[in-house]
Each structure stands twice: as C-alpha cells, then as structure tokens.
XYZ file of C-alpha atoms in Angstrom:
750
model
C 114.970 -91.594 56.673
C 114.959 -94.522 59.062
C 112.085 -96.317 60.725
C 110.768 -97.066 64.179
C 109.338 -100.175 65.840
C 107.536 -100.414 69.173
C 107.373 -103.766 70.946
C 106.250 -105.172 74.273
C 108.946 -106.557 76.603
C 108.275 -109.179 79.268
C 110.401 -110.206 82.229
C 111.847 -106.820 83.242
C 111.877 -106.152 86.966
C 114.280 -103.281 87.614
C 116.501 -100.577 86.160
C 119.242 -103.143 85.524
C 116.864 -105.071 83.274
C 116.148 -101.923 81.287
C 119.838 -101.367 80.693
C 120.364 -104.972 79.561
C 117.437 -104.918 77.117
C 118.630 -101.607 75.667
C 122.127 -103.048 75.266
C 120.755 -106.130 73.498
C 118.622 -104.051 71.134
C 121.418 -101.594 70.395
C 123.655 -104.488 69.378
C 121.416 -105.426 66.424
C 122.796 -104.356 63.039
C 121.098 -101.233 61.727
C 119.721 -100.061 65.080
C 120.387 -96.373 65.674
C 118.992 -96.244 69.212
C 116.741 -98.123 71.616
C 114.650 -96.814 74.484
C 113.063 -99.115 77.057
C 110.319 -98.080 79.474
C 110.103 -100.205 82.618
C 106.771 -98.728 83.744
C 105.054 -99.274 80.374
C 106.991 -102.510 79.697
C 107.668 -101.380 76.134
C 110.663 -100.708 73.901
C 111.046 -98.256 71.030
C 113.705 -99.295 68.502
C 114.890 -96.714 65.950
C 116.588 -98.059 62.814
C 118.888 -96.293 60.369
C 116.971 -97.809 57.453
C 114.139 -100.333 57.280
C 113.134 -102.076 60.490
C 114.729 -105.436 61.234
C 112.452 -108.504 61.334
C 110.704 -109.016 64.662
C 112.261 -112.490 64.909
C 115.756 -110.960 64.917
C 114.772 -108.582 67.742
C 113.169 -111.422 69.697
C 116.300 -113.564 69.352
C 118.615 -110.779 70.564
C 116.455 -109.945 73.577
C 115.851 -113.613 74.387
C 119.623 -114.089 74.698
C 119.528 -111.334 77.321
C 116.853 -113.288 79.201
C 113.658 -111.443 78.247
C 110.704 -111.862 75.920
C 109.615 -109.553 73.078
C 106.140 -109.502 71.525
C 104.222 -107.274 69.095
C 102.349 -104.448 70.816
C 98.942 -105.950 70.015
C 99.717 -109.684 69.925
C 96.548 -111.740 69.925
C 94.413 -108.626 69.536
C 94.728 -107.905 73.248
C 94.578 -104.291 74.309
C 97.030 -102.949 76.918
C 94.188 -102.903 79.449
C 93.332 -106.587 78.834
C 96.981 -107.572 79.199
C 97.301 -105.532 82.371
C 94.173 -107.122 83.853
C 95.490 -110.603 83.015
C 98.819 -109.768 84.640
C 97.058 -108.494 87.755
C 94.931 -111.658 87.937
C 98.042 -113.878 87.809
C 99.807 -111.802 90.458
C 96.692 -111.851 92.630
C 96.522 -115.664 92.497
C 100.224 -116.020 93.281
C 99.941 -113.599 96.181
C 96.885 -115.412 97.579
C 98.614 -118.808 97.497
C 101.851 -117.422 98.906
C 100.066 -115.612 101.732
C 97.950 -118.680 102.543
C 101.104 -120.695 103.293
C 103.310 -117.884 104.643
C 100.897 -116.698 107.321
C 100.738 -120.019 109.259
C 104.475 -120.422 108.639
C 105.140 -117.039 110.215
C 102.831 -117.751 113.154
C 104.423 -121.161 113.745
C 107.936 -119.687 113.760
C 107.232 -116.568 115.787
C 104.578 -117.430 118.373
C 106.873 -119.086 120.898
C 109.375 -116.227 120.577
C 106.698 -113.811 121.764
C 106.038 -115.710 124.993
C 102.987 -117.628 123.791
C 102.921 -121.387 123.315
C 101.715 -123.603 120.496
C 99.671 -126.801 120.915
C 101.843 -129.648 122.150
C 101.669 -131.500 118.827
C 103.208 -128.502 117.047
C 105.395 -127.112 119.778
C 109.143 -126.852 119.540
C 109.721 -128.462 122.925
C 107.502 -131.514 122.210
C 108.873 -132.475 118.784
C 111.636 -130.339 117.196
C 111.672 -132.524 114.048
C 107.921 -132.210 113.477
C 108.248 -128.474 114.089
C 110.946 -128.279 111.382
C 109.115 -130.534 108.898
C 105.873 -128.548 109.101
C 107.781 -125.353 108.328
C 109.519 -127.040 105.396
C 106.195 -128.272 103.985
C 104.708 -124.757 104.269
C 107.750 -123.134 102.631
C 108.005 -125.279 99.493
C 104.656 -124.169 97.949
C 105.660 -120.536 98.449
C 108.930 -121.145 96.635
C 107.048 -122.891 93.817
C 104.721 -119.890 93.448
C 107.784 -117.610 93.368
C 109.822 -119.902 91.110
C 110.220 -117.130 88.501
C 112.590 -115.369 90.904
C 114.862 -118.413 90.920
C 114.624 -119.269 87.209
C 115.395 -115.737 86.081
C 117.646 -114.796 88.976
C 120.043 -117.718 88.748
C 120.154 -117.695 84.934
C 121.194 -114.038 85.080
C 123.720 -114.756 87.806
C 125.325 -117.608 85.843
C 125.657 -115.249 82.854
C 127.498 -112.759 85.085
C 124.615 -110.361 84.480
C 122.693 -110.353 87.804
C 119.462 -108.411 88.345
C 116.915 -107.849 91.106
C 115.677 -111.445 90.862
C 119.254 -112.621 91.404
C 119.382 -110.798 94.742
C 116.122 -112.404 95.876
C 117.095 -115.841 94.571
C 120.512 -115.865 96.246
C 119.229 -114.471 99.544
C 116.222 -116.762 99.991
C 118.122 -119.810 98.668
C 120.840 -119.251 101.254
C 118.199 -119.094 103.999
C 116.433 -122.201 102.669
C 119.582 -124.305 102.268
C 120.793 -123.309 105.744
C 117.392 -124.250 107.214
C 117.311 -127.607 105.388
C 120.807 -128.398 106.723
C 119.719 -127.588 110.255
C 116.590 -129.740 109.754
C 118.912 -132.635 108.860
C 120.873 -131.989 112.047
C 117.607 -132.068 114.022
C 116.824 -135.421 112.394
C 120.305 -136.548 113.463
C 119.416 -135.803 117.061
C 120.509 -132.187 117.556
C 117.105 -130.770 118.551
C 118.595 -127.420 119.653
C 119.108 -126.526 115.973
C 115.339 -125.951 115.731
C 116.094 -122.447 117.034
C 118.127 -121.745 113.871
C 115.524 -122.301 111.160
C 114.832 -119.532 108.617
C 111.991 -121.026 106.615
C 109.668 -118.170 107.594
C 112.219 -115.692 106.229
C 111.999 -117.349 102.806
C 108.197 -117.477 102.791
C 107.600 -113.976 104.087
C 110.194 -112.372 101.784
C 108.625 -113.940 98.680
C 105.132 -113.004 99.850
C 106.090 -109.408 100.585
C 107.823 -109.009 97.230
C 104.809 -110.456 95.414
C 102.610 -108.029 97.362
C 104.872 -105.162 96.327
C 104.759 -106.260 92.690
C 100.965 -106.470 92.822
C 100.629 -102.969 94.304
C 103.232 -101.684 91.852
C 101.328 -103.176 88.925
C 98.107 -101.588 90.174
C 99.837 -98.221 90.378
C 101.430 -98.585 86.951
C 97.991 -99.365 85.551
C 96.704 -96.102 86.985
C 99.621 -94.306 85.357
C 98.378 -95.541 81.944
C 94.773 -94.444 82.535
C 95.092 -91.304 80.399
C 95.699 -93.296 77.210
C 93.041 -95.852 78.138
C 90.473 -93.089 78.653
C 91.346 -91.655 75.249
C 90.867 -95.086 73.685
C 87.437 -95.377 75.297
C 86.218 -92.060 73.867
C 85.563 -93.227 70.331
C 82.088 -94.792 69.834
C 81.801 -98.337 68.472
C 79.284 -97.524 65.732
C 78.163 -94.661 63.510
C 74.956 -93.735 61.708
C 75.825 -93.416 58.014
C 73.605 -92.609 55.023
C 73.793 -95.388 52.427
C 71.483 -95.486 49.404
C 69.350 -92.742 50.949
C 68.803 -94.661 54.197
C 70.330 -94.292 57.659
C 72.335 -97.406 58.520
C 74.253 -98.118 61.737
C 77.677 -99.594 60.988
C 80.888 -100.214 62.904
C 83.614 -97.598 62.562
C 85.797 -100.072 60.667
C 83.260 -100.016 57.809
C 83.379 -96.248 57.298
C 85.068 -94.671 54.293
C 86.354 -91.162 53.670
C 83.544 -89.168 52.058
C 80.704 -90.991 53.834
C 77.833 -88.836 55.080
C 77.124 -89.405 58.773
C 74.286 -88.302 61.028
C 74.970 -87.093 64.565
C 72.098 -86.521 66.995
C 72.026 -84.758 70.386
C 73.955 -86.627 73.083
C 75.958 -88.719 70.615
C 79.715 -88.717 70.172
C 81.015 -87.613 66.790
C 82.273 -90.896 65.266
C 85.129 -89.570 63.093
C 86.733 -86.345 61.925
C 84.660 -84.498 59.359
C 83.101 -81.335 57.975
C 79.549 -80.258 58.803
C 77.463 -80.178 55.610
C 74.006 -79.647 57.094
C 72.516 -78.496 60.414
C 74.114 -76.944 63.483
C 75.009 -77.978 67.013
C 76.812 -77.140 70.238
C 79.751 -79.529 70.504
C 81.634 -80.371 73.706
C 85.316 -80.472 72.690
C 86.705 -80.779 76.220
C 88.320 -84.150 75.420
C 90.347 -82.384 72.740
C 91.043 -78.962 74.220
C 90.333 -79.333 77.929
C 87.954 -76.371 77.529
C 84.559 -76.986 79.194
C 82.512 -74.490 77.129
C 80.745 -76.024 74.082
C 81.608 -74.738 70.610
C 78.947 -73.787 68.050
C 79.254 -75.689 64.779
C 77.563 -75.047 61.455
C 78.016 -75.813 57.745
C 81.687 -75.890 56.603
C 82.946 -76.111 60.219
C 85.187 -79.037 61.097
C 84.340 -81.465 63.897
C 86.603 -83.963 65.589
C 85.898 -87.600 66.325
C 84.992 -88.455 69.959
C 83.688 -84.945 70.749
C 80.084 -84.813 72.032
C 77.088 -83.245 70.314
C 75.330 -81.570 73.237
C 72.511 -79.857 71.368
C 71.342 -79.851 67.782
C 71.362 -82.179 64.785
C 73.858 -82.208 61.949
C 75.266 -84.226 59.094
C 78.967 -84.439 58.389
C 81.201 -85.652 55.601
C 83.921 -87.962 56.911
C 87.425 -86.599 56.229
C 89.502 -88.659 58.677
C 88.855 -92.236 59.811
C 90.735 -94.923 61.714
C 94.371 -94.073 62.365
C 94.012 -90.759 60.502
C 91.754 -89.096 63.083
C 92.995 -86.426 65.469
C 92.193 -88.725 68.422
C 94.278 -91.581 66.969
C 97.213 -89.263 66.369
C 96.957 -87.965 69.937
C 96.927 -91.518 71.316
C 99.976 -92.483 69.244
C 101.806 -89.347 70.331
C 101.043 -89.855 74.035
C 102.005 -93.547 73.890
C 105.280 -92.721 72.149
C 106.042 -90.041 74.731
C 105.268 -92.336 77.639
C 107.713 -94.831 76.169
C 110.443 -92.240 75.712
C 113.237 -91.410 78.094
C 114.059 -88.043 79.612
C 117.752 -87.052 79.818
C 117.535 -87.066 83.615
C 116.879 -90.823 83.412
C 120.507 -91.358 82.418
C 121.426 -90.940 86.086
C 119.398 -94.023 86.959
C 120.782 -95.926 83.954
C 124.395 -95.353 84.967
C 123.742 -96.334 88.571
C 121.735 -99.416 87.586
C 124.598 -100.695 85.461
C 126.806 -101.158 88.518
C 124.236 -101.513 91.272
C 123.463 -105.241 91.480
C 127.072 -106.505 91.229
C 128.121 -103.949 93.859
C 125.291 -105.043 96.181
C 126.264 -108.711 95.897
C 129.853 -107.735 96.674
C 128.738 -105.698 99.702
C 126.649 -108.625 100.979
C 129.568 -111.045 100.652
C 132.059 -108.649 102.240
C 129.699 -107.801 105.130
C 129.036 -111.495 105.806
C 132.746 -112.318 105.650
C 133.698 -109.489 108.011
C 131.088 -110.558 110.550
C 132.248 -114.165 110.293
C 135.866 -113.086 110.848
C 134.705 -111.008 113.822
C 133.334 -114.166 115.414
C 129.620 -113.616 114.827
C 127.356 -116.658 114.857
C 126.413 -118.375 111.595
C 122.722 -117.332 111.906
C 123.740 -113.681 112.324
C 126.120 -113.836 109.358
C 123.377 -115.381 107.229
C 120.864 -112.755 108.357
C 123.223 -109.944 107.336
C 123.894 -111.549 103.950
C 120.179 -112.008 103.174
C 119.128 -108.581 104.469
C 121.654 -106.724 102.272
C 120.593 -108.612 99.154
C 116.878 -108.175 99.748
C 116.779 -104.522 100.794
C 118.880 -103.352 97.843
C 116.601 -104.431 94.983
C 116.657 -101.436 92.583
C 112.980 -101.495 91.521
C 112.338 -97.974 92.818
C 115.320 -96.634 90.876
C 114.004 -98.064 87.612
C 110.497 -96.707 88.155
C 111.529 -93.222 89.285
C 111.580 -91.552 85.860
C 109.199 -93.488 83.563
C 106.224 -93.400 85.912
C 106.506 -89.625 86.325
C 106.741 -89.151 82.553
C 103.759 -91.445 81.960
C 101.542 -89.629 84.427
C 102.788 -86.168 83.427
C 102.206 -86.639 79.699
C 98.864 -88.313 80.350
C 97.736 -85.390 82.483
C 98.957 -83.011 79.799
C 96.864 -84.812 77.175
C 93.739 -84.479 79.327
C 94.395 -80.727 79.498
C 94.854 -80.403 75.740
C 98.685 -80.310 75.892
C 100.167 -82.966 73.609
C 103.854 -83.513 74.458
C 105.910 -85.518 71.996
C 108.776 -86.807 74.127
C 110.288 -87.160 77.571
C 113.129 -84.878 76.524
C 110.609 -82.172 75.592
C 108.793 -82.568 78.890
C 112.069 -82.103 80.757
C 113.303 -79.175 78.634
C 110.036 -77.245 79.017
C 110.730 -76.897 82.716
C 114.154 -75.357 82.029
C 113.106 -72.691 79.526
C 114.274 -69.141 80.122
C 112.968 -67.572 76.885
C 109.657 -67.996 75.036
C 109.282 -66.481 71.562
C 105.758 -65.810 70.269
C 104.544 -65.399 66.728
C 102.064 -62.505 66.523
C 99.218 -63.356 64.172
C 97.000 -66.147 65.442
C 99.189 -66.727 68.480
C 99.152 -63.522 70.519
C 96.335 -62.085 68.408
C 93.077 -63.649 67.278
C 94.276 -63.946 63.699
C 91.475 -61.914 62.164
C 90.979 -58.112 61.861
C 88.436 -56.481 64.176
C 86.935 -52.988 64.072
C 88.193 -51.342 67.259
C 87.746 -47.570 66.734
C 85.105 -45.396 65.073
C 85.952 -41.675 64.709
C 83.078 -39.441 63.553
C 83.770 -36.532 61.191
C 80.302 -35.669 59.905
C 76.754 -35.508 61.127
C 76.175 -39.278 61.300
C 76.026 -41.270 64.520
C 78.315 -44.291 65.032
C 75.545 -46.747 64.154
C 74.521 -44.782 61.054
C 78.112 -44.559 59.812
C 78.740 -48.244 60.507
C 75.493 -49.274 58.786
C 76.200 -47.475 55.486
C 79.839 -48.637 55.508
C 78.777 -52.246 56.101
C 76.232 -51.919 53.311
C 78.984 -50.874 50.924
C 81.467 -53.477 52.137
C 79.002 -56.330 51.527
C 80.369 -56.518 48.013
C 84.006 -56.948 49.125
C 85.870 -60.096 50.150
C 88.735 -58.151 51.794
C 89.489 -59.073 55.402
C 89.129 -55.414 56.480
C 85.703 -55.285 54.825
C 84.640 -58.422 56.701
C 85.655 -56.763 59.976
C 83.294 -53.833 59.263
C 80.411 -56.126 58.278
C 80.970 -58.341 61.325
C 80.838 -55.343 63.674
C 77.555 -54.185 62.118
C 76.073 -57.658 62.578
C 77.328 -57.805 66.166
C 75.494 -54.544 66.901
C 72.351 -55.812 65.183
C 72.211 -52.914 62.722
C 69.887 -52.806 59.734
C 72.235 -52.595 56.740
C 70.977 -50.613 53.687
C 70.769 -52.389 50.346
C 73.781 -52.274 48.036
C 72.777 -51.121 44.524
C 76.138 -50.429 42.904
C 79.678 -51.556 43.713
C 83.171 -51.044 42.292
C 86.443 -52.260 43.769
C 89.389 -49.872 43.412
C 92.420 -52.148 43.562
C 94.950 -50.956 46.127
C 92.749 -48.032 47.192
C 89.348 -49.163 48.461
C 85.801 -49.283 47.081
C 83.046 -47.014 45.849
C 79.423 -47.987 46.047
C 75.858 -46.771 46.169
C 73.992 -47.688 49.335
C 70.445 -46.572 50.072
C 70.708 -44.072 47.229
C 73.873 -42.432 48.627
C 77.358 -42.420 47.136
C 79.829 -44.103 49.472
C 83.608 -44.029 49.159
C 85.725 -46.190 51.497
C 89.490 -46.552 51.471
C 92.905 -45.108 52.288
C 93.807 -41.476 52.875
C 95.497 -41.512 49.468
C 92.149 -42.337 47.826
C 90.456 -39.579 49.786
C 93.089 -37.024 48.760
C 92.891 -38.012 45.100
C 89.105 -37.674 45.157
C 89.342 -34.320 46.932
C 87.599 -35.474 50.087
C 90.514 -34.449 52.367
C 93.623 -32.331 51.974
C 95.699 -34.090 54.669
C 95.345 -37.088 57.008
C 92.838 -36.747 59.813
C 94.129 -35.449 63.148
C 93.389 -38.793 64.869
C 95.190 -40.815 62.205
C 98.646 -40.600 63.803
C 97.371 -41.831 67.188
C 95.566 -44.813 65.671
C 98.563 -45.744 63.520
C 100.839 -45.558 66.581
C 98.508 -48.089 68.189
C 99.174 -50.453 65.284
C 95.780 -50.019 63.646
C 94.954 -49.871 59.956
C 92.882 -46.803 58.970
C 89.875 -46.814 56.681
C 88.265 -43.488 55.691
C 84.546 -43.315 54.928
C 83.061 -40.569 52.759
C 79.333 -40.084 52.178
C 78.213 -37.988 49.201
C 81.754 -36.739 48.726
C 82.267 -35.548 52.301
C 84.343 -37.211 55.033
C 81.953 -38.925 57.458
C 84.465 -40.718 59.666
C 87.270 -43.217 59.859
C 87.699 -46.700 61.265
C 90.650 -48.155 63.177
C 91.003 -51.869 62.411
C 93.482 -54.276 63.961
C 94.053 -57.921 64.743
C 93.372 -57.588 68.456
C 95.176 -59.652 71.107
C 93.428 -62.671 72.533
C 91.883 -61.953 75.959
C 94.284 -64.314 77.750
C 97.503 -63.189 76.029
C 98.344 -60.404 78.475
C 97.813 -62.620 81.519
C 99.900 -65.440 80.026
C 102.804 -63.084 79.222
C 102.687 -61.454 82.657
C 102.715 -64.752 84.483
C 105.492 -66.240 82.357
C 107.589 -63.190 83.143
C 106.791 -63.684 86.830
C 108.389 -67.150 86.502
C 111.601 -65.511 85.284
C 111.000 -66.347 81.616
C 111.817 -63.678 79.033
C 109.072 -63.137 76.432
C 109.842 -62.101 72.851
C 107.601 -61.334 69.867
C 108.814 -62.556 66.467
C 106.789 -61.379 63.469
C 106.971 -60.436 59.839
C 104.724 -57.434 60.489
C 106.074 -53.872 60.472
C 107.780 -52.651 63.618
C 105.213 -49.994 64.546
C 102.296 -52.428 64.447
C 104.312 -55.144 66.179
C 105.436 -52.856 68.985
C 101.902 -51.631 69.546
C 100.634 -55.212 69.963
C 103.636 -56.087 72.137
C 102.994 -53.124 74.440
C 99.353 -54.096 74.817
C 100.281 -57.537 76.195
C 103.413 -56.559 78.119
C 106.158 -57.896 75.825
C 109.263 -55.688 75.883
C 111.416 -57.280 73.184
C 110.190 -57.284 69.576
C 111.819 -58.839 66.490
C 109.820 -57.340 63.605
C 110.000 -57.358 59.784
C 111.329 -60.934 59.898
C 110.640 -63.106 56.855
C 109.339 -66.659 57.533
C 112.584 -68.127 56.192
C 114.597 -66.026 58.685
C 112.593 -66.883 61.804
C 114.631 -70.022 62.496
C 117.806 -67.924 62.227
C 116.516 -65.569 64.954
C 115.776 -68.538 67.219
C 119.279 -69.895 66.590
C 120.812 -66.526 67.508
C 119.007 -66.605 70.854
C 120.237 -70.166 71.470
C 123.805 -69.188 70.624
C 123.477 -66.569 73.354
C 122.979 -69.384 75.882
C 119.182 -69.256 76.005
C 116.845 -72.237 76.380
C 114.229 -71.188 73.836
C 110.629 -72.186 73.122
C 108.874 -70.971 69.979
C 105.087 -70.633 69.976
C 103.473 -70.440 66.550
C 100.714 -71.796 64.347
C 102.699 -74.796 63.127
C 102.471 -73.888 59.419
C 104.442 -70.782 58.381
C 106.431 -71.042 61.617
C 107.490 -74.666 61.024
C 111.261 -73.987 60.595
C 111.363 -71.884 63.778
C 109.355 -74.495 65.691
C 111.807 -77.184 64.612
C 114.849 -75.034 65.525
C 113.642 -74.156 69.034
C 114.515 -76.280 72.056
C 110.757 -76.672 72.504
C 108.453 -75.978 69.538
C 104.888 -75.232 70.655
C 102.177 -75.259 67.979
C 98.835 -73.573 68.521
C 95.915 -75.310 66.869
C 93.531 -78.221 66.864
C 96.075 -80.885 65.994
C 96.710 -80.231 62.289
C 99.149 -82.553 60.538
C 101.776 -79.846 60.093
C 101.468 -78.739 63.721
C 101.963 -82.315 64.902
C 104.998 -82.786 62.662
C 106.844 -79.503 63.150
C 106.335 -78.938 66.876
C 107.331 -80.945 69.915
C 104.224 -79.719 71.795
C 100.717 -79.033 70.478
C 98.288 -76.844 72.438
C 94.866 -78.062 71.391
C 93.141 -75.028 72.966
C 94.980 -72.439 70.825
C 95.312 -70.502 74.051
C 98.560 -68.958 75.317
C 97.748 -70.003 78.867
C 98.491 -73.498 77.580
C 102.172 -72.496 77.320
C 102.026 -71.510 80.984
C 100.368 -74.838 81.819
C 103.166 -76.630 79.948
C 105.870 -74.883 81.989
C 104.075 -75.615 85.276
C 103.444 -79.262 84.312
C 107.032 -79.758 83.198
C 108.419 -78.257 86.396
C 106.066 -80.389 88.486
C 107.127 -83.521 86.593
C 110.828 -82.686 86.929
C 110.333 -82.060 90.632
C 108.620 -85.447 90.983
C 111.400 -87.253 89.076
C 114.052 -85.658 91.294
C 112.080 -86.597 94.414
C 111.765 -90.181 93.172
C 115.455 -90.473 92.339
C 116.426 -88.934 95.668
C 114.253 -91.259 97.734
C 115.209 -94.342 95.697
C 118.901 -93.593 96.201
C 118.506 -92.394 99.795
C 116.585 -95.553 100.649
C 119.468 -97.718 99.471
C 122.169 -95.477 100.973
C 120.514 -95.790 104.386
C 119.124 -99.314 104.115
C 122.207 -101.174 102.893
C 124.548 -100.108 105.741
C 121.883 -100.956 108.335
C 121.271 -104.327 106.676
C 125.049 -104.917 106.668
C 125.033 -104.553 110.468
C 126.402 -101.032 110.918
C 124.155 -100.372 113.926
C 125.063 -103.739 115.440
C 128.726 -102.651 115.499
C 127.741 -100.019 118.079
C 125.443 -102.324 120.025
C 122.299 -101.430 118.093
C 119.818 -103.763 116.382
C 120.389 -105.622 113.122
C 117.859 -105.628 110.296
C 115.607 -108.648 109.971
C 115.450 -109.843 106.316
C 111.636 -109.869 106.444
C 111.582 -106.195 107.377
C 114.075 -105.546 104.589
C 111.746 -107.251 102.092
C 108.796 -105.168 103.249
C 110.823 -101.969 103.008
C 112.008 -102.872 99.501
C 108.450 -103.517 98.313
C 107.147 -100.309 99.861
C 109.936 -98.246 98.289
C 108.722 -99.171 94.789
C 105.101 -98.463 95.668
C 106.023 -95.119 97.215
C 107.865 -94.006 94.070
C 104.908 -94.841 91.830
C 102.457 -93.268 94.283
C 104.494 -90.074 94.322
C 104.334 -89.947 90.510
C 100.563 -90.442 90.620
C 100.225 -87.137 92.457
C 100.733 -85.483 89.055
C 97.245 -86.651 88.110
C 95.877 -83.907 90.367
C 97.858 -81.193 88.526
C 95.596 -78.187 87.930
C 95.735 -75.598 85.191
C 97.673 -72.430 85.889
C 94.588 -70.240 85.945
C 93.002 -72.445 88.571
C 96.148 -72.399 90.678
C 96.147 -68.616 90.609
C 92.445 -68.489 91.423
C 93.158 -70.348 94.657
C 96.217 -68.283 95.569
C-alpha cells in the first residue's frame, strides 16, 4: 500500500534548492517519490512500504545542505514558526539597514556634488574614509553570514544555489575593496575612488528586505489553512453525570452529549438528539444562508449556531472531524506539485551553474577588451546578483497555495496540484443524475383531475391514505400536502399491495392509489388516462387515485432538477465544455431530465459497475473528462475520471474516491472549480513568464550588453533591488487569487 510522511525543510532559498532536496529524498531506499514545496517549506515523501525513520531522512537531506524537522516539532504551529521567522528576519534587516544607510551616504554623497565634513571627506583623509566604510560593512556581512556559510559550502560541493551567487558576488567586491584599502594605506590615496564596500552592504540589505517581504507574502498565502485552524472552539459544554461541564476538546469522547447555545460554534461533528436551531455552515459550504437543524440531523464541528438551542451526540472528534480532514487535504494539496512546475524544475537544475559561467565569461571578455578592473568587477557582481532564481522557484507553489486555499473557503476541496491544473483543461464533464443534477428525492409535480374533487381535496385524501406507507412516492404526496397546509383526513384502515399500490379508508371513504395496472384489475379504468403518455414522456412516474371505486385523478411524480442545474450546464457549455449525463435510470426518464437542464448527450441504463468503463471510453476518444457524482455508488467512475468531483458534505467515501469535493452539493461548484483552476493556471503561467523574462532581460544588461553600444551598465545595487522585487512581485501576483469570486457573482457583474 505504501505510506506517506510530511516534514518541514529549512534552508531552501530557490528552485535549485527544491531540486536538490527532492534528489536527496528520492535517493533514500524505499522512497517512491518526493515533492518539495518552496513556498510552504515542506516536503512530502511517499514510500513503497513503511516510512523510513526520520533520522535517515534528516541525514540524507543534511548531506545536501538542508535541515529536516517534524511538522509540529516542539508543539509549534505553522503560524508560530512563521512569526518567529519574521521576527528574526526583521531584526537582521534592521541591523543591516542601520549600518548600510550611513555606508551608502558616505560612499555616494561626494559623487552627487555634495561634500562631507572634513573629518570624513575623501580629500582630507582617504585612509579614514576607507576604514570607516570597512567598519560599517563588516557588521552587515556578519548579519548576512548565512549567505556565505551556505553559499560557499554549496559551491565547494559543485552544487551552487542562490546563496552561492550572492556569496561569490559580494565577496569579490569586499576582497577587491580591502585590497584597495591596503593600497591606500601604502600611500596610493587615489584608490579611494575604487572602493565597493557600499555595494556589499546594500546588496545584503536589499536581499534581506526582499526575503522579509517574501516571507510576509508567503504567510498570507497560508492564511486559508490558518483560518480553518482557528474555527474550532477551545472548549465544549458536555453533560457528565447529569450536569453541564465545560471541558477542552481533547477530553471529549465519541458518544458524549454536548450542549450548543445560540451564538456558539459547534465543537465537534455530531447528530442532533434534542432541540432545533439555524446553523451557519458557510465555513463548510461557502453558502451564507443558515440551515435548519432538528433531531436526527447531522451538524459539523466549527459551524455556528445562530438561533436556537440543541443537544448533540458526538460522532467525530479530533482528527476524525470534517474540519480536520479538510485541513489535512488542503495542506497536502498546498504541498503538492502541479505538472506545469516541471518547467521550473528543469530550468533550475541548470540555472545557477550557467549564471556563474556567464558571469565569468562576461568579466573575462570585458577584461580582454581592455575595460578597467572596477568595471569588470561590477559586471561580474551584477550578473551573479540579478540572476538569483527565487522568483522561478516561487512561481508555481505560491499560486497553488493561494488557489487551493481560496477554493477551500468557497467549499471546493481540491486534493492535489495536478487536479487543480487538470480542472482548467477539461473539455468534457459527465454528471450522475440522481442527487447530482436532481435533488435526489421524488417531488409531486403534476396533479390531473378526473372527478369532481378540487386539487386540494384530491391531495388531502391521497395524503391521508399515504400516511401509512414508507414508499418514497408516498412521502412525496404527503410532503406536498404539508407544504400546502392541507388538513389531512384520519386514516382508519390501510393495506399495502406489493408492486401495485395501496388501498385504505380515509374519512370514511374507500381510497385506492397505485399504477394503471392496479386500476385496470380493479375495474376503475379500461385504458391509461389520456394525459399519461405526456407525463411519462416528461420522465414522471404516474400514480392513479380512485375514490369510492371511481377515478378521481392522477399524480405525476419525479425527482426534479436542482434550481441551479440548468444554469450550471448552460454556462459550462458556454466555456466550450461538453456536458454528458450518465445514469442507471431508463432512457426516457433520463432524456426528459437531460432536456430540462440542457444536456444533449445521455448515457442511460448504465449499471454502477459499468460507469467507469463509459468514462474510460470517453478518455480513449481523447477527452479530458471530469465525473460529478455523489461519491458513493459513483466511486469507480470518480476514480477513473481525470478529475473526480464528489457532491456532498465531506463524507469519508467522497473524500477518498474523488479528487475534488464540493461541500455545497451544488453544480455551480463545478463551474467555480473550472474558473478557479483556469485563474490559477493563468497566474502560474504569468509568474513563470515574468520570472524567466526578468532573467532573460536582466542578465544581458548586467553583463554589459548596453555598454557595448555606448549605453549604461547595471549597478550591482540596482541588480540586487530588482532581484528582490522580482520575488515579491511573483508572490503578490499569486495573492490576487484571494479575490477570486464565485461564478454566479462574476456573471452578476457582467
């Protein structure tokens, strides 16, 4: 069967790091695959059998130069760890900026035409001028020492990363400046014009600033999961020994009786055993309207009791609640990798070595062309600094994190980056009928009168007779009578006629209800009613009603389509997606339902075991297919489809068999999924384009291409700022997905 282990990875800075960690993990015996997420700083390791010991994983990754820790080491939540990381970065940035700012001013003021005080000025004392800059630079390098420790260790292992580029570039500038400071000490004061201490300080400060902003943005990308974690209350009111006691959730047991009052969150999953309430389930379904709950109804942990008082029996606690499963699913998805990310992986594998080669070649060519040593050094540093591939590594994972998080807040639980990508490429969506397109329960839709009774009178006596039946068609008649507020006569005698209908005595009158065959056998009719053919063509089941031996009317009953089904089908078709109905129902009924919602292709009379075969046939025809079903009898078809979409409130089987769960049980959720997937794919492509375009444009300029034609060269400090901003821009672009609106709202604005 295999197993899976999720761990936290420290020390990654770019796409190259991701590739190296994945390579290290994949090299462990028994590992089937490994997926590393730079934005979430996590790794998911899939084993062929039992998971390897954590120590073995830590050793393998440590050899690659990174640290591995359990997901919840020290009991720290992801938010606590992120806040600690931000605090450390903030302190480093503050110290670095405090020394870099005066360093920059000291180096640049006289170049702008202004003059420094005599004691600091270049003309008065070149050596003092150089020594002050050196003293201001060293603390900055100490604050940024991680760049040098990691960067050079990677370089010496012939496995350079982003830190290697920074370490080599700033070290070259520092060593060159120290050498020139020695020459100044030796009496060559003119060398004070060739100091690059400020380049070192400002580059480190700008990169730290970029990392701080990047970390802030990545934290915002994880907000969806953090908000879900915050939903569950800390305590619950439980009845113990006949008394109400407030306990922590960790003390609850399955079967406990809990009390939930107005305004409180439901502590755990359970079944209402007493009372009633209006429950806000928007955290689960994204639907703002409260849902009425009464005895035997299920409630979900973290939903809000808006009005009313009820008691519930706990059925799911801790990791077994719907909320916990959603959190685990979203976290796993955010740590997964979409196929499109392979582009970045391939590029990252060659990027850093190629950049170092370009920097060396560019510097050598300029030196051979007779350029000055300062210019050659500036070109070398600028190429190394501007090419850091942070943006490339963040392009895909940040978009997936934000996209899946936004989906979860809308009641769309997506189980993988591959699913999120595939949903945007679908060209065919197959729908189950019952409970998916339709409401899943029979409703009385037509009443045809054949005697002297009015509609209400006929419905009242029929409902009175059907009170004794448990048949779903009988419940539809009784429900319609209740909906109309009719006074139902008392039932005094009842007999079920298996396969035919019922006979009963209601209000002193003999009532016969059932099929046309029953009516013919009892002599009530000689042939089917004239309206029967029309109702059957509409996919409705007919029930005849006779009163005192005479035909009084007939009912047309059907499982009617959900109100939103027609709109969802129409709008999916408008996106160029073919819609298909797949059902085990008879063709005439299926085609009637399909016509009512606008579906033109119907696969009817299909047994549950053959549904997966029908999906496979569509795939073999070159289709990218999604299957939408209830997640139980459609499980094989959901698993076979490119994207399996389960309707329902997060049942175990739905979660297991489908790659997407629509918590609203609403077909418009499938439309939302397609829109969200396409928006996420569009964002990933934008991120990859800009990350690559930035380097394609920036590296030649940094190498001095413009200077060849008499144009300007790129200052390394500007290169550092551009590199930092490129990472922030990629993450910021992904964060736009947080404003994604549901399809119905988009249409309402258009």
